[in-house]
XYZ file of C-alpha atoms in Angstrom:
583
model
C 83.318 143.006 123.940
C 81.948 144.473 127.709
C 80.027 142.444 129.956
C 77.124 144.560 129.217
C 77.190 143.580 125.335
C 77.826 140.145 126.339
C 74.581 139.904 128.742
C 72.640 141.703 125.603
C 73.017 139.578 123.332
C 72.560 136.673 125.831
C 69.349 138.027 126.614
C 68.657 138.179 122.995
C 69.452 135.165 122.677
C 67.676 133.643 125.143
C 64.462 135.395 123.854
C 65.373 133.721 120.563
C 65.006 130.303 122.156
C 61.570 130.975 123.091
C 60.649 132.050 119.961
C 62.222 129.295 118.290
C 60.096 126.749 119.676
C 57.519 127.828 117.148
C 59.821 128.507 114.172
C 56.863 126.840 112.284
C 55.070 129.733 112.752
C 57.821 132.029 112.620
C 58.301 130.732 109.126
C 54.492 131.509 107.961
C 55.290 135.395 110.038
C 58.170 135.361 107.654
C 56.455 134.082 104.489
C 53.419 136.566 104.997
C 56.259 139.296 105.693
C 58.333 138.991 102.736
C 54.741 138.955 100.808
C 52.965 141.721 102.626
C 56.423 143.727 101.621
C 56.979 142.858 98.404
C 52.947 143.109 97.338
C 53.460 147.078 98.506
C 57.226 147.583 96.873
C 55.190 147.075 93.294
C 53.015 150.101 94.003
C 55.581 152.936 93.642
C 56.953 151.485 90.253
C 53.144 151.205 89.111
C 52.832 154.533 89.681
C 55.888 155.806 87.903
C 54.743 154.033 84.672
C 51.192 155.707 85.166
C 52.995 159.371 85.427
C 54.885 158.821 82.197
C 51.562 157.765 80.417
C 51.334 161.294 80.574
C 53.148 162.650 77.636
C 54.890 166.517 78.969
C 54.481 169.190 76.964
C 51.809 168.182 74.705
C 48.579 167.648 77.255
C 48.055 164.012 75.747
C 47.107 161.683 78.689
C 47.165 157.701 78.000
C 44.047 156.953 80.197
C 43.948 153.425 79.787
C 47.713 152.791 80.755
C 46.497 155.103 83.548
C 43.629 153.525 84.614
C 45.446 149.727 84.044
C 48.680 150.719 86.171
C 46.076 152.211 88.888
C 43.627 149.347 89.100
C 46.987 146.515 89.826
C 48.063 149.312 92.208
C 45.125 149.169 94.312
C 44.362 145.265 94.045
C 48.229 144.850 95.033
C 48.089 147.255 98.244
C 44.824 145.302 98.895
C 46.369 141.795 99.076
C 49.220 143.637 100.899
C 47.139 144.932 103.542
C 45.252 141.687 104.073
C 48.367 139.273 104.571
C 49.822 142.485 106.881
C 46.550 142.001 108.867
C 46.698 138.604 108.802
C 50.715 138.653 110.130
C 49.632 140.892 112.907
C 47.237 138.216 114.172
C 49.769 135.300 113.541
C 52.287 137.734 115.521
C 49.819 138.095 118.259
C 49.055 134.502 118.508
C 52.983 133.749 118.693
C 53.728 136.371 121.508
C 51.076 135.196 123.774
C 52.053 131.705 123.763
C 55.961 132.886 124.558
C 54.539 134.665 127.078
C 52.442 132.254 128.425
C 55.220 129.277 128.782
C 57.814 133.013 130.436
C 55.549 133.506 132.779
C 55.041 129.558 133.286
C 59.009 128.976 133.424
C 59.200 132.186 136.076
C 56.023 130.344 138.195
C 57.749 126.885 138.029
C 61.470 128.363 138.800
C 59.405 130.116 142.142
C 58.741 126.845 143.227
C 61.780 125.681 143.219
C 64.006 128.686 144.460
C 64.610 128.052 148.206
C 62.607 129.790 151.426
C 65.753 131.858 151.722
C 65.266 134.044 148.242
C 61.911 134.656 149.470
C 63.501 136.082 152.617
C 65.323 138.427 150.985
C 63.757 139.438 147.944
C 60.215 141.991 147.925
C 57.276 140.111 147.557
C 56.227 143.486 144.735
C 59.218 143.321 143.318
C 59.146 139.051 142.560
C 55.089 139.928 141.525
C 56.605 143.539 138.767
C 58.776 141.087 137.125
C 56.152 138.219 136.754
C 53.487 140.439 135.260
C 54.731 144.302 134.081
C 58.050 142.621 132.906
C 56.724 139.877 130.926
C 54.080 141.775 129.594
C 56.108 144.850 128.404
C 58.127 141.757 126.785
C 54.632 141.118 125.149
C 53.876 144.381 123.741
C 57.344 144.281 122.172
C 57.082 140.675 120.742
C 53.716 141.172 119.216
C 54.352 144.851 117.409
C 58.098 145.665 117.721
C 59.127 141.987 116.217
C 56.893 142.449 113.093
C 57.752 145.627 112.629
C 61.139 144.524 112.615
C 61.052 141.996 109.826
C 58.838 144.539 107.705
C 61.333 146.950 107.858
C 64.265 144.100 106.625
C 62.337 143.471 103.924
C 60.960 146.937 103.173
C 64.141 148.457 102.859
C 66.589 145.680 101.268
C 63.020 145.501 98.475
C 63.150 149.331 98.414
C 67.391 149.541 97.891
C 66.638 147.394 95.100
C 64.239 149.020 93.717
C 66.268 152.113 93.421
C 69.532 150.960 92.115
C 67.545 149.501 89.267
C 65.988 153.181 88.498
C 68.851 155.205 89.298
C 72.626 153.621 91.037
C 73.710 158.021 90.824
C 70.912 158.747 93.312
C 71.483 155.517 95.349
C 74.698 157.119 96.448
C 72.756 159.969 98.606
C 72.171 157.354 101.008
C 75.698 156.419 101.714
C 76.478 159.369 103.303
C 73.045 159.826 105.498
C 72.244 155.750 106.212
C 75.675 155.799 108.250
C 74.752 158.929 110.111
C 71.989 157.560 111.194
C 73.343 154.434 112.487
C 75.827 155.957 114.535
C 73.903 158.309 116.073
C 70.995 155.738 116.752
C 74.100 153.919 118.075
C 75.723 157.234 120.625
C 72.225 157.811 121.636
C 70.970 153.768 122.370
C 74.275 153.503 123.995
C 73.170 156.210 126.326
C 70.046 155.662 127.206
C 69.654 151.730 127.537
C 70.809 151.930 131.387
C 68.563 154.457 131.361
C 65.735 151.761 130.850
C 66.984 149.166 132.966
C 67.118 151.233 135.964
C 63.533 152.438 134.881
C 62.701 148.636 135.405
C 64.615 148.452 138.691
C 62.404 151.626 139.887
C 59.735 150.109 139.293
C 59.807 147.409 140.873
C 61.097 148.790 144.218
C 57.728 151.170 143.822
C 55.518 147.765 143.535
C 57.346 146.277 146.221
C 57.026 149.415 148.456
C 52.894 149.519 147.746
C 53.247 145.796 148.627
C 54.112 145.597 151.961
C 52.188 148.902 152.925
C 48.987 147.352 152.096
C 49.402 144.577 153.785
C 50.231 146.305 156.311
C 47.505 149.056 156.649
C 46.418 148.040 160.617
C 49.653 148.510 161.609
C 50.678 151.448 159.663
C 47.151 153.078 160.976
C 47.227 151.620 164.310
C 50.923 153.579 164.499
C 49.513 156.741 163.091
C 52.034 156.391 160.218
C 50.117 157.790 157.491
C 51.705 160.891 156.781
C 55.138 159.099 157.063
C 54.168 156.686 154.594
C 52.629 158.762 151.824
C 55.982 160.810 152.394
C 57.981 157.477 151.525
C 55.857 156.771 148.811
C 56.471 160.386 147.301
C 60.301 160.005 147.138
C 59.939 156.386 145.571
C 57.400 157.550 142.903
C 59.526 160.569 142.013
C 62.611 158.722 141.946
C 60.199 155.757 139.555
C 58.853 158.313 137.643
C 61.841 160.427 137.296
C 63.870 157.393 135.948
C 60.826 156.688 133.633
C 60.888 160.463 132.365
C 64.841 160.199 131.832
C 63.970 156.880 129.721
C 61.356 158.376 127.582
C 63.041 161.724 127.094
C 66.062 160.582 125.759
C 64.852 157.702 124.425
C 62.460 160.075 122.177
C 65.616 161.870 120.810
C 66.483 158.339 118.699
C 63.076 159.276 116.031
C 63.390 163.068 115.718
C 66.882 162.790 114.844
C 66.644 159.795 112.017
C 63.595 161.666 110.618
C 65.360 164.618 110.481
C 68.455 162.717 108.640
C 65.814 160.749 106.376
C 63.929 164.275 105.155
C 67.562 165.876 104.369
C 68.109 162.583 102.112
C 64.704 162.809 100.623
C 65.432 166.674 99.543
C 69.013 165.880 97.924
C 66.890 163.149 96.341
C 64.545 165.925 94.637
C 67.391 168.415 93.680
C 69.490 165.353 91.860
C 66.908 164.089 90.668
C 65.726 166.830 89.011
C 69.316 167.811 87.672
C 69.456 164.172 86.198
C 66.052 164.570 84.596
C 67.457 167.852 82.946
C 69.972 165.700 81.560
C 67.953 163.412 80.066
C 68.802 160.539 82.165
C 65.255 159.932 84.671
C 61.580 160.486 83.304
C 59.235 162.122 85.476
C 57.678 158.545 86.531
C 61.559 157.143 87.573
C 61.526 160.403 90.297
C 58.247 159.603 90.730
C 59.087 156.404 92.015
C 62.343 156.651 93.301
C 61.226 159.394 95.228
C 58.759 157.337 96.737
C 60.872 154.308 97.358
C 62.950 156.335 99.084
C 60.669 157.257 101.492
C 59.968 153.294 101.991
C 63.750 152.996 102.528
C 63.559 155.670 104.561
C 60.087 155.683 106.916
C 60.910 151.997 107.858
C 64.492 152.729 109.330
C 62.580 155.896 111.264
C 59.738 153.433 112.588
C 62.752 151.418 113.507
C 64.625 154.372 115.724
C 61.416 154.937 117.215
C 61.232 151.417 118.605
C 63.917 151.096 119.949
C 63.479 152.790 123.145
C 60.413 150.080 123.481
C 63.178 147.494 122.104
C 65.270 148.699 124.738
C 62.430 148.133 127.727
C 61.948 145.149 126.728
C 65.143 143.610 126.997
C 65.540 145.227 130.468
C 62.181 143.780 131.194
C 63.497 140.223 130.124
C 66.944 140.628 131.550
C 65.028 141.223 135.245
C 62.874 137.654 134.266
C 66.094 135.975 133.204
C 67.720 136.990 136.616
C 65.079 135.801 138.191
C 64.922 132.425 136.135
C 69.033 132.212 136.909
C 68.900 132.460 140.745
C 70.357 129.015 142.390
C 67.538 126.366 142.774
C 67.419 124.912 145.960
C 70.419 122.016 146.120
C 68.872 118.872 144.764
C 68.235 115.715 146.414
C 71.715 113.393 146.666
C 71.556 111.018 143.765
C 70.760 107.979 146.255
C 67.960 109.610 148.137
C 65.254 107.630 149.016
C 61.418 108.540 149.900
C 61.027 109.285 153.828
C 58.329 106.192 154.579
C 56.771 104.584 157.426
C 58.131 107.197 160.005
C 58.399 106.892 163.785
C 59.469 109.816 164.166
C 62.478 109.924 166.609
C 64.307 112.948 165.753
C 68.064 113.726 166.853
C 70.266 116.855 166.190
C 73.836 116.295 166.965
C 76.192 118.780 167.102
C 74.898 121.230 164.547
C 75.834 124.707 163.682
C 73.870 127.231 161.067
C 73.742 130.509 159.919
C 72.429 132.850 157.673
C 75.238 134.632 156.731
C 78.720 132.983 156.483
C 80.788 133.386 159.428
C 77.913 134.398 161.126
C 76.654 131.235 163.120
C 73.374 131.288 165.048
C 73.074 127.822 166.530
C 76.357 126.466 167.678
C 77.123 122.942 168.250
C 73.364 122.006 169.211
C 72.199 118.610 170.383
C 68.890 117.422 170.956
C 67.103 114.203 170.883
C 62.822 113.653 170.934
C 61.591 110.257 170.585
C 58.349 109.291 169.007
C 55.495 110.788 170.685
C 57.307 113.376 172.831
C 55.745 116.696 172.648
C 58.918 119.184 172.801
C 58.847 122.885 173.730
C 61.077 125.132 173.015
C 61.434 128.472 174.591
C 64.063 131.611 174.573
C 64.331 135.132 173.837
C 63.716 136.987 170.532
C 66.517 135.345 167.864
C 67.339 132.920 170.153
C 67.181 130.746 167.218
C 64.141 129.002 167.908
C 62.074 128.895 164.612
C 65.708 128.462 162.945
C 65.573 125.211 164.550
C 62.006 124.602 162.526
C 64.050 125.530 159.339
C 66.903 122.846 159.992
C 64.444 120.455 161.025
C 62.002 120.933 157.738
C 65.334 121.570 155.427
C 64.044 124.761 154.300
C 67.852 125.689 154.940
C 70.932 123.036 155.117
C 73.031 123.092 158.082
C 76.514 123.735 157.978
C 78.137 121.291 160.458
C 76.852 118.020 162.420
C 73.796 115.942 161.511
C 70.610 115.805 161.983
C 68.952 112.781 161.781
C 64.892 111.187 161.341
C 64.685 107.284 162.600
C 68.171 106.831 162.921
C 68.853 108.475 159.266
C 70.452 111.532 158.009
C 67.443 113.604 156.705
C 69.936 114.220 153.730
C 69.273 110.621 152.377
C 66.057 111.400 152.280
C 64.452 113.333 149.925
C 62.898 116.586 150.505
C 58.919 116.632 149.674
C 58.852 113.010 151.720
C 60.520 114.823 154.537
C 58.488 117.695 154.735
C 55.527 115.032 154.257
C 56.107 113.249 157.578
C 55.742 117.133 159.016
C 52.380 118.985 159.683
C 53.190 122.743 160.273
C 50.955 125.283 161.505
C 52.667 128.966 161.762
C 51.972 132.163 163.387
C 51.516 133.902 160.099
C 48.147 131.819 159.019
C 48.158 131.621 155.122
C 44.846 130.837 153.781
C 44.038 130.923 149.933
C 40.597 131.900 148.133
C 38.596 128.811 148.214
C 35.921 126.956 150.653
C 36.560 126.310 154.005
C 36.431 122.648 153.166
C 39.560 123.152 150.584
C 41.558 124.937 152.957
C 41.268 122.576 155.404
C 42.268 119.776 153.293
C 44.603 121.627 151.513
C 47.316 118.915 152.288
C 45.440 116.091 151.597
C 44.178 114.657 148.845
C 40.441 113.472 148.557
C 40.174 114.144 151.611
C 36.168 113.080 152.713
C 34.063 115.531 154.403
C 33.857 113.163 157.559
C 37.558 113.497 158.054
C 37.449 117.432 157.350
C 34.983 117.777 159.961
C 36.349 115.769 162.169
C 39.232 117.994 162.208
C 37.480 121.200 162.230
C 35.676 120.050 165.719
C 39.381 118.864 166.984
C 40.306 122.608 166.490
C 37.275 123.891 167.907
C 36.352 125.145 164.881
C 32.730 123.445 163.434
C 30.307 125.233 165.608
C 31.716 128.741 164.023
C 31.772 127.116 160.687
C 28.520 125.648 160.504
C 26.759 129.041 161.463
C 28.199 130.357 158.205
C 26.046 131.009 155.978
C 27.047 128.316 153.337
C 29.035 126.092 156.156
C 31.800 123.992 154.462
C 31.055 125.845 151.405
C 31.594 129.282 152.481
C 34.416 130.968 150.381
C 37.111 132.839 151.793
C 38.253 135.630 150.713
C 41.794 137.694 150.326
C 43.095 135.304 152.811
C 40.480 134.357 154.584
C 39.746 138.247 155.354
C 35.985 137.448 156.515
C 37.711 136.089 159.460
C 38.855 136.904 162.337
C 43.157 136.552 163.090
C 42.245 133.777 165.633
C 39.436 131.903 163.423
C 42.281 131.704 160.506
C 44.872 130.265 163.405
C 42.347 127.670 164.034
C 41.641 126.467 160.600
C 45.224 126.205 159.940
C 45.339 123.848 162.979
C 42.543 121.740 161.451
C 44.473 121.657 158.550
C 47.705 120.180 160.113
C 45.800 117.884 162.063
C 43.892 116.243 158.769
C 47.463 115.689 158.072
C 47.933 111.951 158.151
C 51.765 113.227 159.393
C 53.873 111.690 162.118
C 55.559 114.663 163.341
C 53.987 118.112 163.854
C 55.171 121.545 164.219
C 53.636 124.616 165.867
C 55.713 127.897 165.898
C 53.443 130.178 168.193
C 50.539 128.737 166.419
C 47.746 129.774 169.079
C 49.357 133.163 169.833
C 45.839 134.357 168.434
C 43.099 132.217 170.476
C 42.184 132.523 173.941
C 43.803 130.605 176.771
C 40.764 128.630 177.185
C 40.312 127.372 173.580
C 44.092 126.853 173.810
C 43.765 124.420 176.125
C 40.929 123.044 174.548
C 42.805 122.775 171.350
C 45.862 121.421 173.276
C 44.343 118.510 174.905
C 42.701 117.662 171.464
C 45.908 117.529 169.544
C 47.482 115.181 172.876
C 44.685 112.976 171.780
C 45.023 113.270 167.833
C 49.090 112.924 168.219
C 49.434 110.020 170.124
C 52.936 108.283 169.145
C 53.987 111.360 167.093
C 56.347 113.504 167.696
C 55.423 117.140 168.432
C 57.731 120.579 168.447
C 56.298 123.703 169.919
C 57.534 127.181 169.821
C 56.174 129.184 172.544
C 56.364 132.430 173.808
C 53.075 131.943 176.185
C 55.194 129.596 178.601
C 51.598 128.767 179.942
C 50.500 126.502 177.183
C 53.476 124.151 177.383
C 53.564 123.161 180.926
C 52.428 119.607 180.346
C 55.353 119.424 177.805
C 57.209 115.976 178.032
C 60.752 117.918 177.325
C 60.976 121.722 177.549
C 64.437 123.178 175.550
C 65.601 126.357 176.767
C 67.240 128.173 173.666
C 70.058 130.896 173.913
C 72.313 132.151 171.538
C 71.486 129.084 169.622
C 72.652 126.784 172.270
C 70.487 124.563 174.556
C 71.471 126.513 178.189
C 67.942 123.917 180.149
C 65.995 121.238 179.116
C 63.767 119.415 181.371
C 59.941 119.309 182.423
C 58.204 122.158 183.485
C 58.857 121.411 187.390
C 62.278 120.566 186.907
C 62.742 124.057 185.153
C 61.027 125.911 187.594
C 62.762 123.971 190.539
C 66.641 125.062 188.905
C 65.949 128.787 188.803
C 68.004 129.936 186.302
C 67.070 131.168 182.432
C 63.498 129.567 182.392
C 62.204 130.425 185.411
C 63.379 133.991 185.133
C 61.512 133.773 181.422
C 58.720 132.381 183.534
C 58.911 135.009 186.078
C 58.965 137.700 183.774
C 55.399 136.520 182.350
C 53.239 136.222 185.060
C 54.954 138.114 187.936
């Protein structure tokens, strides 16, 4: 068996497992299934024994074996119809809440994947397989599934049927239910990488939209409209065009059972009639067999013509199930302990990181900032300066050396009491739809108004607030898109300073405010971060001259360190860097 057939049926059977959890249900889907089916296999032998009430040749017609045989007919397609109502509902109600705990799982496994799939995956692409993917997994749950056990039923009740009128005519089918299968199977076989690169397409198309609309200022500020709706083109050809090639030959599958099916319903008429001649079927047994054939026959169609769905959907799920597989990030040791009342000394000692293996970016660093030191750090573009926030927060794990919190390895601790003792505030200002009030105390809990506002004038931020029109209360919306780049910059400041955290982290956090309100905002955090320790990531070398410790970063290695005089009075990488700004 191939890989692909192995990850096929694992994906089948992983689907199964979500199913399973309501095999209570799945029994009562079953129960009105095998009902539903058998209620509507009656009907054709019913109306066999009303067609030989009529007697040939003579114009006598028994009315009331008529009338009786039609009467159970239509009460039995009636209670048929109303438990295959009532299994579509039950089907429904099943599919949604396998959905709903997918899409769950997916959300939950997001949490925990680490900063670094997030890095490298589309932000459209993680979205098409949280919502298209599960939901064409939906559509085929709810429909496909029942349709599924109807035709199991349907045509195992019909076989039966048949070989009780006539086993001679039952022998058509071996020679066209084989056909079908294998070319259902050539054809399938064909198409269903057809489908998952459909899926793939997709996805790269959402992914593409993604990151053009949020970034429309820049794409229009660079006059790069043209360009773009030119990129768009080729991906939605190349999505469509692997959509078409899905469809097309997916269609073939239906067409060419039908076809089979109609050829085995006419050899079932010519027999049939032979047999009759010979005295071995009445006019009701053709009658019937005739039409059970069809119910043999019309469910295995349906079935073909599913399959192409079938086949979505399991490339759907196997993109979820990817997802769901991809390495969680490393758990906490078995020993770690919660990260509590912090001082906030923080020493790196001899550490060395990468991204990619072999590939190092900090080499052999060392650092040390004692509690309440505010510490700069400075360098050229991929210096490795916010790689340095990464170690320090454990968004990533370092590959050599140690780096250590109050004397401790921050690998004995564990990670959400870590990245508790930090308050961050990042360049890119994230802001959810909510009040003001909740975004400011976003981080923590019952939080009072006094202490939200108290923040909110610490980041020079109340006076705008409060000439809102619903102050506090005023919801944001599309992150925070009623405001202005530096107004967001400064609620996410207030936010980290709410924090009741003993270490703080700014990676060019007031690269959107003004120098003077960055002063402003400086002095106030001084005041709020007394005894903390403080990391700053500047490229405005004018907001971190009252630094106690300013790190000079190159090729991941610390080249200066020192105060801002003692830089300036060495003349080498800073106060070129310095030089470069503001001469």
């Amino acid at each position: 068996m191939n890989k692909k057939s192995d990850s096929r049926q694992h994906t089948i059977l992983r689907l199964g497992r979500y199913m399973m959890q309501y095999k209570f249900l799945l029994l009562a889907a079953l129960f009105l299934t095998v009902c539903s089916n058998l209620f509507s296999l009656i009907g054709p032998m019913l109306s066999g024994y009303a067609i030989d009430a009529i007697k040939p040749g003579t114009g006598q017609v028994q009315l009331e074996r008529v009338w009786f045989y039609a009467g159970w007919m239509v009460l039995f397609y009636f209670i048929s119809s109303v438990l295959s109502y009532g299994l579509s509902v039950l089907m429904i109600h099943i599919s949604r809440m396998v959905v709903y705990r997918m899409r769950r799982d997916v959300f939950y496994r997001l949490m925990e994947l680490p900063v670094g799939y997030f890095d490298t995956h589309q932000t459209g692409d993680i979205i098409s397989r949280i919502s298209y993917d599960i939901d064409t997994i939906n559509t085929s749950l709810s429909n496909d599934l029942v349709q599924i056990l109807a035709t199991v039923i349907t045509v195992a009740g019909a076989l039966s049927m048949m070989i009780v009128i006539s086993p001679k005519l039952v022998l058509i089918f071996i020679f066209t239910v084989p056909l079908s299968i294998v070319l259902t199977k050539i054809i399938t076989g064909k198409t269903r990488p057809l489908f998952r690169l459909r899926s793939k397409k997709l996805g790269e198309l959402n992914g593409f939209v993604e990151e053009m609309i949020s970034g429309q200022k820049t794409l229009k500020a660079y006059s790069q409209e043209e360009r773009t709706i030119a990129k768009f083109d080729a991906k939605n050809v190349e999505a469509v065009d692997a959509y078409y090639r899905a469809e097309y030959y997916g269609s073939v599958v239906g067409p060419t059972v039908n076809f089979i099916n109609n050829l085995s319903l006419s050899l079932v008429s010519v027999f049939g009639a032979l047999l009759f001649l010979a005295g071995q079927m009445s006019v009701g047994n053709i009658s019937s067999f005739i039409l059970y054939s069809r119910k043999f026959s019309g469910p295995i169609n349906e079935a073909a013509n599913m399959i192409s769905e079938l086949q979505s959907a399991l490339a759907a799920a196997e993109r979820v199930f990817a997802m769901m597989d991809e390495t969680a990030e490393a758990a906490d040791a078995k020993n770690a302990k919660k990260l509590t009342n912090v001082i906030g000394d923080v020493v790196l000692k001899d550490v060395t990181f990468g991204y990619r293996q072999n590939e190092p970016i900090i080499r052999g660093l060392n650092l040390k900032a004692k509690r309440g030191t505010l510490v700069a750090v400075v360098g050229s573009t991929g210096a490795g300066k916010t790689t340095l926030i990464n170690l320090l927060m454990r968004f990533y794990d370092i590959w050599e050396g140690q780096i250590s919190v109050d004397t401790e390895d921050i690998t004995k601790f564990t990670r959400d009491s870590l990245r508790k003792a930090y308050a961050m505030v990042l360049q890119d200002t994230w802001l959810f739809q909510g009040s003001i009030f909740e975004n400011i105390a976003y981080g923590k809990e019952n939080a009072s108004m006094e202490e939200v506002i108290a923040a909110a004038k610490a980041a020079h931020i109340h006076f705008y607030i409060m000439h809102l029109p619903n102050g506090y209360d005023t919801i944001l919306t599309d992150e925070g898109t009623n405001l202005s780049k530096g107004q967001k910059q400064l609620l996410t400041i207030a936010r980290a300073m709410l924090l009741d955290a003993h270490m703080l982290i700014l990676d060019e956090a007031t690269s959107n405010v003004d120098t003077r309100t960055e002063v402003q905002i400086q002095q106030a955090m001084r005041e709020l971060m007394k005894n903390k320790t403080c990391f700053v990531i500047a490229h405005r070398l004018s907001t971190i001259q009252n630094a106690d410790i300013i790190l000079v970063v190159e090729h991941g290695e610390i080249v200066e360190k020192g105060t801002h005089e003692e830089l300036m009075g060495l003349g080498k990488v800073y106060y070129q860097l310095y030089r470069a700004q503001f001469e």
